[in-house]
Short mmCIF file of C-alpha atoms in Angstrom, two decimals:
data_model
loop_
_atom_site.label_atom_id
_atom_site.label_comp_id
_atom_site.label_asym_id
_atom_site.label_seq_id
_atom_site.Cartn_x
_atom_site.Cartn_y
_atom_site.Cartn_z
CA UNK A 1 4.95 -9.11 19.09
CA UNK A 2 1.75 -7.11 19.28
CA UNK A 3 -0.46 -6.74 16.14
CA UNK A 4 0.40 -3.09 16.37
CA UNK A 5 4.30 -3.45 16.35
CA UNK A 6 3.38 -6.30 13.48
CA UNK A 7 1.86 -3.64 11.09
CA UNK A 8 4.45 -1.08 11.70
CA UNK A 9 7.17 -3.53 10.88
CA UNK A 10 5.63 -4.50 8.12
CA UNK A 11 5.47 -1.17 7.02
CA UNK A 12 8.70 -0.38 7.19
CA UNK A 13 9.68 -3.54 5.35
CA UNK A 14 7.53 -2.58 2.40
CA UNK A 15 9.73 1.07 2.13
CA UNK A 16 12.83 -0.83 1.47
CA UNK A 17 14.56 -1.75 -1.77
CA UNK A 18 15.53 -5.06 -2.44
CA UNK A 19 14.38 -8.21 -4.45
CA UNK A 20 11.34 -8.27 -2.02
CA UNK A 21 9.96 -5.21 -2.71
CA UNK A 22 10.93 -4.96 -6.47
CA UNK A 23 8.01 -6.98 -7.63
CA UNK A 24 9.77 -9.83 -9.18
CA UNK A 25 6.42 -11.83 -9.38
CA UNK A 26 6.44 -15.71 -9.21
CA UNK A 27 4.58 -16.10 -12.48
CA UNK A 28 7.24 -14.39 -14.46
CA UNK A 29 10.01 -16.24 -13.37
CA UNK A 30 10.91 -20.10 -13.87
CA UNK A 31 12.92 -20.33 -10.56
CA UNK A 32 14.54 -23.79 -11.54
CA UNK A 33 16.15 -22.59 -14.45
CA UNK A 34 16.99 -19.55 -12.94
CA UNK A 35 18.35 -21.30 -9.76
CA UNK A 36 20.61 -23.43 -12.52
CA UNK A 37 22.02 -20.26 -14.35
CA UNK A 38 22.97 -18.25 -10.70
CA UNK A 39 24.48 -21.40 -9.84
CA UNK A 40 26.32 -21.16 -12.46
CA UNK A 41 27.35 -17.69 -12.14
CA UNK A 42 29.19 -18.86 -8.90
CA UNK A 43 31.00 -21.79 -10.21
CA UNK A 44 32.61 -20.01 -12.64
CA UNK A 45 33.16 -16.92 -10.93
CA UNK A 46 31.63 -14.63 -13.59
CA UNK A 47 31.79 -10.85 -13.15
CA UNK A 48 34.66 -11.31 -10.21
CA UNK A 49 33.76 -10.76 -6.48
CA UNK A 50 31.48 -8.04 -7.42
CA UNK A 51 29.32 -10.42 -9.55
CA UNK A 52 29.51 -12.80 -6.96
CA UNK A 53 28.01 -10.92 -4.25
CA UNK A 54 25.32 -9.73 -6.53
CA UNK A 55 24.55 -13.20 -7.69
CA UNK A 56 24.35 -14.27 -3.82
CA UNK A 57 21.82 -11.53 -2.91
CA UNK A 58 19.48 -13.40 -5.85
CA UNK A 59 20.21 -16.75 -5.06
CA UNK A 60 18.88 -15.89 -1.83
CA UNK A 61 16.03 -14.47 -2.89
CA UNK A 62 15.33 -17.32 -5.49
CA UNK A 63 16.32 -20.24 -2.31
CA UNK A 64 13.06 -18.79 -0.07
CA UNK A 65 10.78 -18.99 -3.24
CA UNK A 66 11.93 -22.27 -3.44
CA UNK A 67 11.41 -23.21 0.09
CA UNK A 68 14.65 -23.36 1.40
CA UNK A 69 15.04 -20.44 4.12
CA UNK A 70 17.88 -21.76 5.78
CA UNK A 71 19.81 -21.66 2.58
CA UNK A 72 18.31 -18.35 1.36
CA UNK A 73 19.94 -16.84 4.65
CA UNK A 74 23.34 -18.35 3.98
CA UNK A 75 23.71 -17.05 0.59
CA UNK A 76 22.36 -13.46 1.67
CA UNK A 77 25.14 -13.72 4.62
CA UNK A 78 27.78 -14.86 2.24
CA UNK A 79 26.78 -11.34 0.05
CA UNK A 80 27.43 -8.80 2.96
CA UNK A 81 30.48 -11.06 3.26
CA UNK A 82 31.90 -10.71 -0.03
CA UNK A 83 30.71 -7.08 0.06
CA UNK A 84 32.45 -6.24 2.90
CA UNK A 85 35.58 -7.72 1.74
CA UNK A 86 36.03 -6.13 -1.49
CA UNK A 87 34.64 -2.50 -0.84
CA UNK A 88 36.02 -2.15 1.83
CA UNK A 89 35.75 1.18 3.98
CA UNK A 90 33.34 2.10 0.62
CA UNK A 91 30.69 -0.44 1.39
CA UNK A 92 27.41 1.31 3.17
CA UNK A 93 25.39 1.73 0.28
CA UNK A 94 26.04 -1.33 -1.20
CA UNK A 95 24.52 -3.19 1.86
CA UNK A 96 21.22 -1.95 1.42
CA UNK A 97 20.03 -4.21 -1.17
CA UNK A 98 21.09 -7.06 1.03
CA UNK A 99 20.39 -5.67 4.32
CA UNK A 100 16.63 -5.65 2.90
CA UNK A 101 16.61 -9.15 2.03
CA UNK A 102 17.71 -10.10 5.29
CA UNK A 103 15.12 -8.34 7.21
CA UNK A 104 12.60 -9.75 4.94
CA UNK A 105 13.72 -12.97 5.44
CA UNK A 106 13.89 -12.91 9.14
CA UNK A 107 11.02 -11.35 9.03
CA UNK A 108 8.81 -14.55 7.14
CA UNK A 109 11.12 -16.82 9.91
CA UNK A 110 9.43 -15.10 12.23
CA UNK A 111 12.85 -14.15 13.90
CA UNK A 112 12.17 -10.52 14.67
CA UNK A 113 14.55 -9.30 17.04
CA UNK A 114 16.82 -10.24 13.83
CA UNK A 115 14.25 -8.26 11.69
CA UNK A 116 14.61 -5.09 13.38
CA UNK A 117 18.73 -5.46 13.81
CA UNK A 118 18.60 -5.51 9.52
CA UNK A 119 16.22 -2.50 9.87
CA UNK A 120 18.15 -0.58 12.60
CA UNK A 121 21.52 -1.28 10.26
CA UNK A 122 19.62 0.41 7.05
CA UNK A 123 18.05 3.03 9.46
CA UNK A 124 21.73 3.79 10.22
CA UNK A 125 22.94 3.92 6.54
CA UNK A 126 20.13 6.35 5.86
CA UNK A 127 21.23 9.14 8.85
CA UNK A 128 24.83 8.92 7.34
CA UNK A 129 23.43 9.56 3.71
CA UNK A 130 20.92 12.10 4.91
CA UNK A 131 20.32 13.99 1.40
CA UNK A 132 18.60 11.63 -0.67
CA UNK A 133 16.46 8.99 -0.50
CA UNK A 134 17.78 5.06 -0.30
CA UNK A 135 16.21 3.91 -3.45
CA UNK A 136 17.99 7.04 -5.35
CA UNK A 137 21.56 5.83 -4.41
CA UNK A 138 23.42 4.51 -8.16
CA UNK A 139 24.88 1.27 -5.89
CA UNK A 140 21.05 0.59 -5.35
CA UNK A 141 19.47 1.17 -8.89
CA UNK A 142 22.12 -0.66 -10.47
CA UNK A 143 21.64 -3.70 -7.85
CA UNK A 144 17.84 -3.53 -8.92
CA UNK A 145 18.77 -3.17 -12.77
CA UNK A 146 21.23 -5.93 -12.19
CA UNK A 147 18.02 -8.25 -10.78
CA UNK A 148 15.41 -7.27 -13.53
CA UNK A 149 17.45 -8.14 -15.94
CA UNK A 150 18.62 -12.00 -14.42
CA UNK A 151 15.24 -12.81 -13.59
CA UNK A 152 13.31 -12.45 -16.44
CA UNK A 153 13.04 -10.91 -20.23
CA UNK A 154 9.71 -9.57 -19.27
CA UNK A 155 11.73 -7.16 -16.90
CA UNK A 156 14.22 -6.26 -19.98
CA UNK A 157 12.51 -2.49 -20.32
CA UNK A 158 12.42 -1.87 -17.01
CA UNK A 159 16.48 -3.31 -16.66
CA UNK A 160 17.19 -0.55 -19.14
CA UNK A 161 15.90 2.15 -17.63
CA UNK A 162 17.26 1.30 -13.93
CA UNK A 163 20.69 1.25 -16.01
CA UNK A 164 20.42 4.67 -17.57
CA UNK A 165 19.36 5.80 -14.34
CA UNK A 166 22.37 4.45 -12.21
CA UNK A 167 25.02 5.58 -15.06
CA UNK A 168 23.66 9.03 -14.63
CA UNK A 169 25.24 9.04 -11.44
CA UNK A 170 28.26 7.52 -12.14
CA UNK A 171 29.30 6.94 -15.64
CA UNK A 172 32.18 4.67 -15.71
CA UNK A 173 30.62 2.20 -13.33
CA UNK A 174 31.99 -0.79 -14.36
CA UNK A 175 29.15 -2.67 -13.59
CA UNK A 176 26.13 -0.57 -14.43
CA UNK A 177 28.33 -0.41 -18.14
CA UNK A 178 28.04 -3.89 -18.61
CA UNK A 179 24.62 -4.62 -17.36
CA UNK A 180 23.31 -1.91 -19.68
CA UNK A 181 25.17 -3.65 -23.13
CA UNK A 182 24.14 -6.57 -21.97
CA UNK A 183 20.41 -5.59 -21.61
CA UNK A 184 20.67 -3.40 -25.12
CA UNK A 185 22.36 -6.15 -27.10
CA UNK A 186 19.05 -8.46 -26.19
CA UNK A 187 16.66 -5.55 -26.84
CA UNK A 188 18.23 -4.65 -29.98
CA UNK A 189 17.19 -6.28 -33.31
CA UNK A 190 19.88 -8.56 -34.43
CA UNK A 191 18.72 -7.06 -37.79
CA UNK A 192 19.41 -3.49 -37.10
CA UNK A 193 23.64 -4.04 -36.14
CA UNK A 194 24.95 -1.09 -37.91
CA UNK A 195 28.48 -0.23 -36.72
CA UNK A 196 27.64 3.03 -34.62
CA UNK A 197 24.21 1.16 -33.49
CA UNK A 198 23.63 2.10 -29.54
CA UNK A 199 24.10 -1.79 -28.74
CA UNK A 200 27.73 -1.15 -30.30
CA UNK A 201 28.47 1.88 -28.87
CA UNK A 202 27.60 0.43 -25.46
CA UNK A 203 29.10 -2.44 -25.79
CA UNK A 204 32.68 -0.41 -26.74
CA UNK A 205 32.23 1.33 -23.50
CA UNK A 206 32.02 -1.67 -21.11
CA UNK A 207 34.92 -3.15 -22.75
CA UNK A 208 36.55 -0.09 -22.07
CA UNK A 209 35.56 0.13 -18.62
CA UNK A 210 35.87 -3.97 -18.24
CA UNK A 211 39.21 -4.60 -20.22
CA UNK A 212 38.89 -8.46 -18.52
CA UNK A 213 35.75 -9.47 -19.58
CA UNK A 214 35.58 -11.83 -22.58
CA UNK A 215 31.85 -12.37 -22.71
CA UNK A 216 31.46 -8.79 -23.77
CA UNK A 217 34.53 -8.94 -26.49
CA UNK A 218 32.91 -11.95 -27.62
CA UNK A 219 29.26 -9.93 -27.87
CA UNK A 220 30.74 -7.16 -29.46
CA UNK A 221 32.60 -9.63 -31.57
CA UNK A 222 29.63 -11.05 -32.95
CA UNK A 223 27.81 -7.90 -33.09
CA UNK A 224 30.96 -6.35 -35.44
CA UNK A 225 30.65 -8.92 -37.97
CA UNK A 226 26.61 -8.62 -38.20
CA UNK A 227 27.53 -5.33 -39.32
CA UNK A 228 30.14 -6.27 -41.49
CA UNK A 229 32.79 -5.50 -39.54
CA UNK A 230 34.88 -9.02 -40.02
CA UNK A 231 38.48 -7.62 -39.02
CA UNK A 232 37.93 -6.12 -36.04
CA UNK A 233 35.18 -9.03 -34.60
CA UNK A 234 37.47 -11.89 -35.56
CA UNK A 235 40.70 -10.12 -33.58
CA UNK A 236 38.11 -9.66 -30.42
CA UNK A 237 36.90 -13.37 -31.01
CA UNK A 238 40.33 -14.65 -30.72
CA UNK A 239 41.08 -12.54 -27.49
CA UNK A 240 38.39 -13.13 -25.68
CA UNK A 241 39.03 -17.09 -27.21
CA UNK A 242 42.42 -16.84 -25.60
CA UNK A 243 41.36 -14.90 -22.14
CA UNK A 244 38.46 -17.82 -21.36
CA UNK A 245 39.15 -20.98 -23.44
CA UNK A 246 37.17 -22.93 -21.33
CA UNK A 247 34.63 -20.57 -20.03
CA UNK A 248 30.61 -21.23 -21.72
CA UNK A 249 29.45 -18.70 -21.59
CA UNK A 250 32.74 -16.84 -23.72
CA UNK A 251 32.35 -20.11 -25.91
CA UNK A 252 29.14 -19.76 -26.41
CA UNK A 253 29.29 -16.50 -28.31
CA UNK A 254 32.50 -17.60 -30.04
CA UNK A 255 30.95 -20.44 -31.53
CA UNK A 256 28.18 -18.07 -32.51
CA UNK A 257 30.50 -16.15 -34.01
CA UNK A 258 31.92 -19.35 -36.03
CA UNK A 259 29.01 -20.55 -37.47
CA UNK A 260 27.29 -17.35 -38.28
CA UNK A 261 31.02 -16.65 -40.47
CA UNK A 262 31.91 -20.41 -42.24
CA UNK A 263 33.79 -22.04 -39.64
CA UNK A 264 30.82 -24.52 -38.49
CA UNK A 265 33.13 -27.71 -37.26
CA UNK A 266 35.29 -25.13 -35.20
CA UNK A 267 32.03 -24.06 -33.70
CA UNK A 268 31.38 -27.62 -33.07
CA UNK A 269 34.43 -28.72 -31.61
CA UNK A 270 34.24 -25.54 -28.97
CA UNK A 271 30.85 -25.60 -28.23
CA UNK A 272 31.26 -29.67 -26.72
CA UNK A 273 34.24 -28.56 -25.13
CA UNK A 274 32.03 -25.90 -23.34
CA UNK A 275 29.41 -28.91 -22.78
CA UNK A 276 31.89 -30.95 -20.36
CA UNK A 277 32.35 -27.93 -18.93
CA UNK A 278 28.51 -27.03 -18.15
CA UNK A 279 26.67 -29.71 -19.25
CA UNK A 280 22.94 -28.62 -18.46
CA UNK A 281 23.60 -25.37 -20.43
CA UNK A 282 20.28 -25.44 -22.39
CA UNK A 283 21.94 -22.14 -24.44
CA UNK A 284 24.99 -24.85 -25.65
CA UNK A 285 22.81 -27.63 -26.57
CA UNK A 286 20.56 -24.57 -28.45
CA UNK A 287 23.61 -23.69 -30.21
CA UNK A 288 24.90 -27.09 -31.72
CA UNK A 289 21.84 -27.95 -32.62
CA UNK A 290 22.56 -24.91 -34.80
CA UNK A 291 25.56 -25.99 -36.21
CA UNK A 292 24.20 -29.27 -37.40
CA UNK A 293 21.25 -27.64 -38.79
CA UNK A 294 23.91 -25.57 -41.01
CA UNK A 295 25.67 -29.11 -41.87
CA UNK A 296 22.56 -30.46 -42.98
CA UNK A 297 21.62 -27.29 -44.69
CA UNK A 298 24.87 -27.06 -46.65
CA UNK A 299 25.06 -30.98 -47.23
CA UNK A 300 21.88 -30.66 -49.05
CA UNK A 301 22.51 -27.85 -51.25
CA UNK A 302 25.65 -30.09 -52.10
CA UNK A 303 22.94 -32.93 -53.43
CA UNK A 304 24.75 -34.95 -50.49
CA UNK A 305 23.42 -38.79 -49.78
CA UNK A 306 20.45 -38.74 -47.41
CA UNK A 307 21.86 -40.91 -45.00
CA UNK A 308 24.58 -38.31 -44.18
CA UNK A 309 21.96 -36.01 -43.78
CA UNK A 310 19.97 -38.00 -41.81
CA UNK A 311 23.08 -38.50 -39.09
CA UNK A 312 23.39 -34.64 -38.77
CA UNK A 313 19.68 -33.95 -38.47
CA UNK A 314 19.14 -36.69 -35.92
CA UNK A 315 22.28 -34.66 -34.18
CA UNK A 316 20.60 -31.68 -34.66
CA UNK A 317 17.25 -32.89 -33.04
CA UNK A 318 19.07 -34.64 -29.71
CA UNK A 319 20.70 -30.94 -28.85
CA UNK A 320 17.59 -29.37 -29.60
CA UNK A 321 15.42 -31.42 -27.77
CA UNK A 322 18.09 -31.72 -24.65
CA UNK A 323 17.75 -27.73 -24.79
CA UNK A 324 13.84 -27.68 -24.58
CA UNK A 325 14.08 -30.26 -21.79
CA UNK A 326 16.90 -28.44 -19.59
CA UNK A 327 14.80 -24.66 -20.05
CA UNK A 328 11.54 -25.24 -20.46
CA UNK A 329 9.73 -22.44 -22.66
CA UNK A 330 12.94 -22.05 -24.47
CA UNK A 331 10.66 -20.81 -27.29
CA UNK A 332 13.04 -20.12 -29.88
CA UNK A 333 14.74 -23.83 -29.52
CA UNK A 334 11.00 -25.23 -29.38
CA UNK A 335 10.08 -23.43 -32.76
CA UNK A 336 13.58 -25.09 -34.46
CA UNK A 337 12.50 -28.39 -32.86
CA UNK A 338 9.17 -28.01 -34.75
CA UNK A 339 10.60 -27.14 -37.62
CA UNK A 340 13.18 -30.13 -37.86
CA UNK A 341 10.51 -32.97 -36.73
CA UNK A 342 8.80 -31.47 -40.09
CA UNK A 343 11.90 -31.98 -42.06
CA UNK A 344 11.98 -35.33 -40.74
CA UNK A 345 8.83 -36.07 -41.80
CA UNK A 346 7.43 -36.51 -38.26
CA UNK A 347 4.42 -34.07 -39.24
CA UNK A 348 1.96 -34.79 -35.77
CA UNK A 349 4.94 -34.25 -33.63
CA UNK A 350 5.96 -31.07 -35.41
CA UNK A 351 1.91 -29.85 -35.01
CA UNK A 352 1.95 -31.09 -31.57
CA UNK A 353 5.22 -28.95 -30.61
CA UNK A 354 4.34 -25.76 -32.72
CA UNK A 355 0.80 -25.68 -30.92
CA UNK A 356 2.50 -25.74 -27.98
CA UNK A 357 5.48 -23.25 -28.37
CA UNK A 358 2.48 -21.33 -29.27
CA UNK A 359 0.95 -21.15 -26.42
CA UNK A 360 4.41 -20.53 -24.43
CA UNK A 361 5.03 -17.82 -27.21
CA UNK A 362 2.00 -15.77 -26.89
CA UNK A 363 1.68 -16.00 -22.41
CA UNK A 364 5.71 -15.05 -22.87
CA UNK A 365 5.01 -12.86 -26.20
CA UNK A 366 8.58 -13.52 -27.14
CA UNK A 367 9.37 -14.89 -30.09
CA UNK A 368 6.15 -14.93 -31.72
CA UNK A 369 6.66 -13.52 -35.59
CA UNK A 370 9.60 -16.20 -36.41
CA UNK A 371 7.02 -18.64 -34.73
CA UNK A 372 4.07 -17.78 -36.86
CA UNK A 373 6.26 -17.57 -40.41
CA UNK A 374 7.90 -21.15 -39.57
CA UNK A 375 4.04 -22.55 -38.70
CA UNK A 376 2.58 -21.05 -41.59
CA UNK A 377 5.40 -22.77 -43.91
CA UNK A 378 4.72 -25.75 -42.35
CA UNK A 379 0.79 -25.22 -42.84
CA UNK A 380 1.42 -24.55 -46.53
CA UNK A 381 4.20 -26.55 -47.66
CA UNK A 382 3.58 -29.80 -45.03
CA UNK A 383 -0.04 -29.59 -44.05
CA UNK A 384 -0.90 -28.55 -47.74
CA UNK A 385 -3.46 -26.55 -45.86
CA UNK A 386 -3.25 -22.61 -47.72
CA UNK A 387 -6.01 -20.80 -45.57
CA UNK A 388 -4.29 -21.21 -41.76
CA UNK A 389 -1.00 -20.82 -43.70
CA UNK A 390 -2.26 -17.13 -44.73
CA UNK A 391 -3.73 -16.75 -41.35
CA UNK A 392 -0.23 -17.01 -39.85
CA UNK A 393 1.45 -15.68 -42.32
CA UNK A 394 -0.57 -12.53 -41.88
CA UNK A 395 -0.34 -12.52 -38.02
CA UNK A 396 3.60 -12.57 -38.84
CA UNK A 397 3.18 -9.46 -41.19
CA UNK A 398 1.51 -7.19 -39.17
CA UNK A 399 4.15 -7.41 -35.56
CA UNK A 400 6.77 -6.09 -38.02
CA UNK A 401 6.47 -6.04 -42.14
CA UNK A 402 10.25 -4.77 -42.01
CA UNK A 403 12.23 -7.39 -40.08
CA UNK A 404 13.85 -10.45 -41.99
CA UNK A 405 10.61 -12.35 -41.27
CA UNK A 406 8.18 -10.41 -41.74
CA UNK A 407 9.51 -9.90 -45.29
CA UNK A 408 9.71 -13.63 -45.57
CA UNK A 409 5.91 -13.72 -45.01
CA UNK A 410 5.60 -10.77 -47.40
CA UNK A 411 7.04 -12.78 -50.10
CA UNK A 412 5.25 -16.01 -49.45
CA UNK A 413 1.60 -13.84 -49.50
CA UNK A 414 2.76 -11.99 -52.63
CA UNK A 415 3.14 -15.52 -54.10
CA UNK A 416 0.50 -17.22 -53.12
CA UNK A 417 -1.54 -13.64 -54.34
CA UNK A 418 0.04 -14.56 -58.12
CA UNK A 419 -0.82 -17.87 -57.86
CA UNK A 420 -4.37 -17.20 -57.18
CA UNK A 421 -4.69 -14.51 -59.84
CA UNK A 422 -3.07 -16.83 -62.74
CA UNK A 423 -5.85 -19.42 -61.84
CA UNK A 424 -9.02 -16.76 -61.67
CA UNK A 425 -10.22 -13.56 -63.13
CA UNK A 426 -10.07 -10.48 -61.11
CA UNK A 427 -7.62 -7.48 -59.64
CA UNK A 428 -4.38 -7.68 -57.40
CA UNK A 429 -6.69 -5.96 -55.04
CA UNK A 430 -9.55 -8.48 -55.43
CA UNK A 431 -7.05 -11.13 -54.49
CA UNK A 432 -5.84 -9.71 -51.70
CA UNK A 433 -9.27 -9.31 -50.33
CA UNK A 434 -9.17 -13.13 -51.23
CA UNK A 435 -6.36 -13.29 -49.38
CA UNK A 436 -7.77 -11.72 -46.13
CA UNK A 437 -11.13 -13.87 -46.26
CA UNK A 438 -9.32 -17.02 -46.31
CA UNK A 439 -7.38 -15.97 -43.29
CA UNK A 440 -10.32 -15.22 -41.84
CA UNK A 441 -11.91 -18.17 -42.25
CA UNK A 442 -9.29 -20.14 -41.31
CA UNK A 443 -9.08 -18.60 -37.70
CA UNK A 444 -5.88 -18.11 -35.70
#
């Protein structure tokens, strides 16, 4: 191949949509985990053939990042395979995405006779679609919406959009009615789950449109009860309990579910019978740790013996820590890993974790203002040390003063405010300028 017919391949390459050309950078994506969650897509079949062939077209994509072309091209044939069987006559469109992926791929082989077959086939799908462009096709937005939202939470905004957009088009997609309630219910505040929040509304529709899926009963389940909803989010925990008993990820929002509502040792008992099922399911592990973090919580209200408490927090600390070590940068099990190596009185280990769940936290920014309220109580109430306490607890204020933790941080400030004026002369507003110069001091 001539440097000439080099550029004006790679030309055409770059015009095409697929994973290659969506800008999934490297740095935002932790390819191991996400190699062990697609993997785990196949072996238990989630979404049917139609998730399957999506979840080939990544692992593809994900296999030549890793270094494994031969593989990459196996799962990317196995997609137009799957494709082809289950659309049918239907199934143009929804070869582009892969068709792309192929031609990249032969392309970085160097196999470019192969190259230019993918690009003749998508040349071919464009003449018999002649009115709009490729990339404005619903089957190809919702393939891209589908991919920003697997491969990374920094892509969560963008997922959203790509889902609005691809519903425009066709509104009772299945698919695209899924992807966007699940991409809304992990936007949406936890704290804001009114009954006709969008998250809820959503997430009624893609029941509607997927009467078979139990990991969205189970979501909305959960969901239902945060908004005090208890009747109707118990019946679709049961069902979706009783459609996929053995299925994690179903089990995983059931025993959600449980714990969040009383029934902590039923939450238990699921959530290991969802562990033999997928052991290296860091979202499991997260979750038990959970439930014996509620044990020891309740045990201790109770004036329990210490010993008991000891067993459940040592429990609590193994699924915890097996969670950090299975996802790495699992910030929000990192920052209850902190936290519990304080209550255990291991006070450098918690320092040593929070500082670096920090980090994570702020390259990530997720998960930073629960982060910053548990370090600060841990400054004030471990460390004894009141000025990086403020510091933190200030940082936690000002992302949001109105969430759960932000009023937390509120309350501790307005304390510590009292405090100071009951000791020494001077205004509320002298002390909170007090407040602020300590924080300052202290540094972040």
């Amino acid at each position: 191949m001539s440097s000439t017919e080099g550029k004006h391949l790679k030309a055409e390459l770059h015009k095409l949509e697929c994973h290659f050309t969506w800008e999934l950078n490297k740095e935002d994506l932790d390819l191991t985990d996400l190699l062990n969650r697609l993997e785990q897509h196949v072996d238990f079949n989630l979404g049917g053939k139609v998730g399957l062939a999506q979840t080939y077209n990544s692992l593809g994509y994900v296999k030549y990042h890793l270094g494994s072309p031969q593989d990459a091209l196996v799962f990317l044939q196995k997609c137009v395979e799957v494709t082809r069987e289950y659309r049918e006559k239907d199934c143009d469109k929804w070869l582009i995405v892969p068709y792309g992926n192929l031609a990249w791929l032969q392309y970085h082989m160097k196999c470019f006779s192969e190259c230019e077959s993918y690009l003749e086939k998508i040349r071919g799908i464009a003449q018999k679609f002649p009115d709009s462009a490729l990339g404005l096709h619903h089957e190809v937005i919702g393939e891209k919406a589908w991919a920003l939202f697997k491969f990374s939470r920094k892509y969560y905004n963008q997922a959203k959009e790509c889902f609005e957009k691809a519903l425009e088009q066709d509104p009772m997609d299945p698919q695209w009615n899924c992807g966007y309630a699940f991409v809304l219910n992990r936007i949406e505040s936890r704290h804001s789950s009114a009954p006709d929040s969008p998250t809820i509304k959503q997430l009624r529709q893609a029941v509607y449109t997927n009467p078979d899926n139990d990991e969205l009963k189970a979501i909305l389940a959960l969901r239902l009860a945060q908004s005090k909803e208890y009747d109707e989010g118990e019946g679709l925990m049961e069902e979706a309990l009783e459609g996929s008993p053995n299925a994690p990820n179903v089990i995983r929002y059931v025993g959600k579910f449980l714990r969040a509502f009383g029934s902590v040792d039923r939450s238990i008992a699921l959530l290991k019978r969802a562990l033999e099922k997928s052991p290296t399911s860091a979202f499991i592990h997260h979750q038990l740790g959970l439930c014996y973090k509620s044990k020891t919580t309740d045990l201790k209200c109770k004036g329990s013996a210490g010993t008991e408490i000891q067993r459940l927090r040592s429990q609590c600390i193994y699924h915890l820590d097996k969670a950090t070590e299975l996802k790495p940068g699992f910030v929000i099990a990192m920052t209850e890993l902190a936290v519990q190596y304080s209550e255990d009185g291991k006070l450098d280990r918690a320092d040593e974790l929070f500082q670096q769940t920090l980090q994570i936290a702020k390259e990530k920014n997720e998960g930073l203002q629960q982060l910053y309220l548990h370090y600060a109580e841990f400054q004030q109430y471990r460390r004894r040390s009141l000025p990086t306490a403020i510091t933190y607890y200030m940082e936690c204020l000002t992302i949001d003063e109105d969430t759960t933790d932000g009023k937390k941080s509120a309350k501790h400030l307005s304390k510590i405010n009292e405090r100071q004026s009951s000791k020494s002369p001077g205004s509320g507003r002298h002390q909170r300028i007090s407040l602020r110069k300590e924080a300052k001091n202290a540094g972040p």
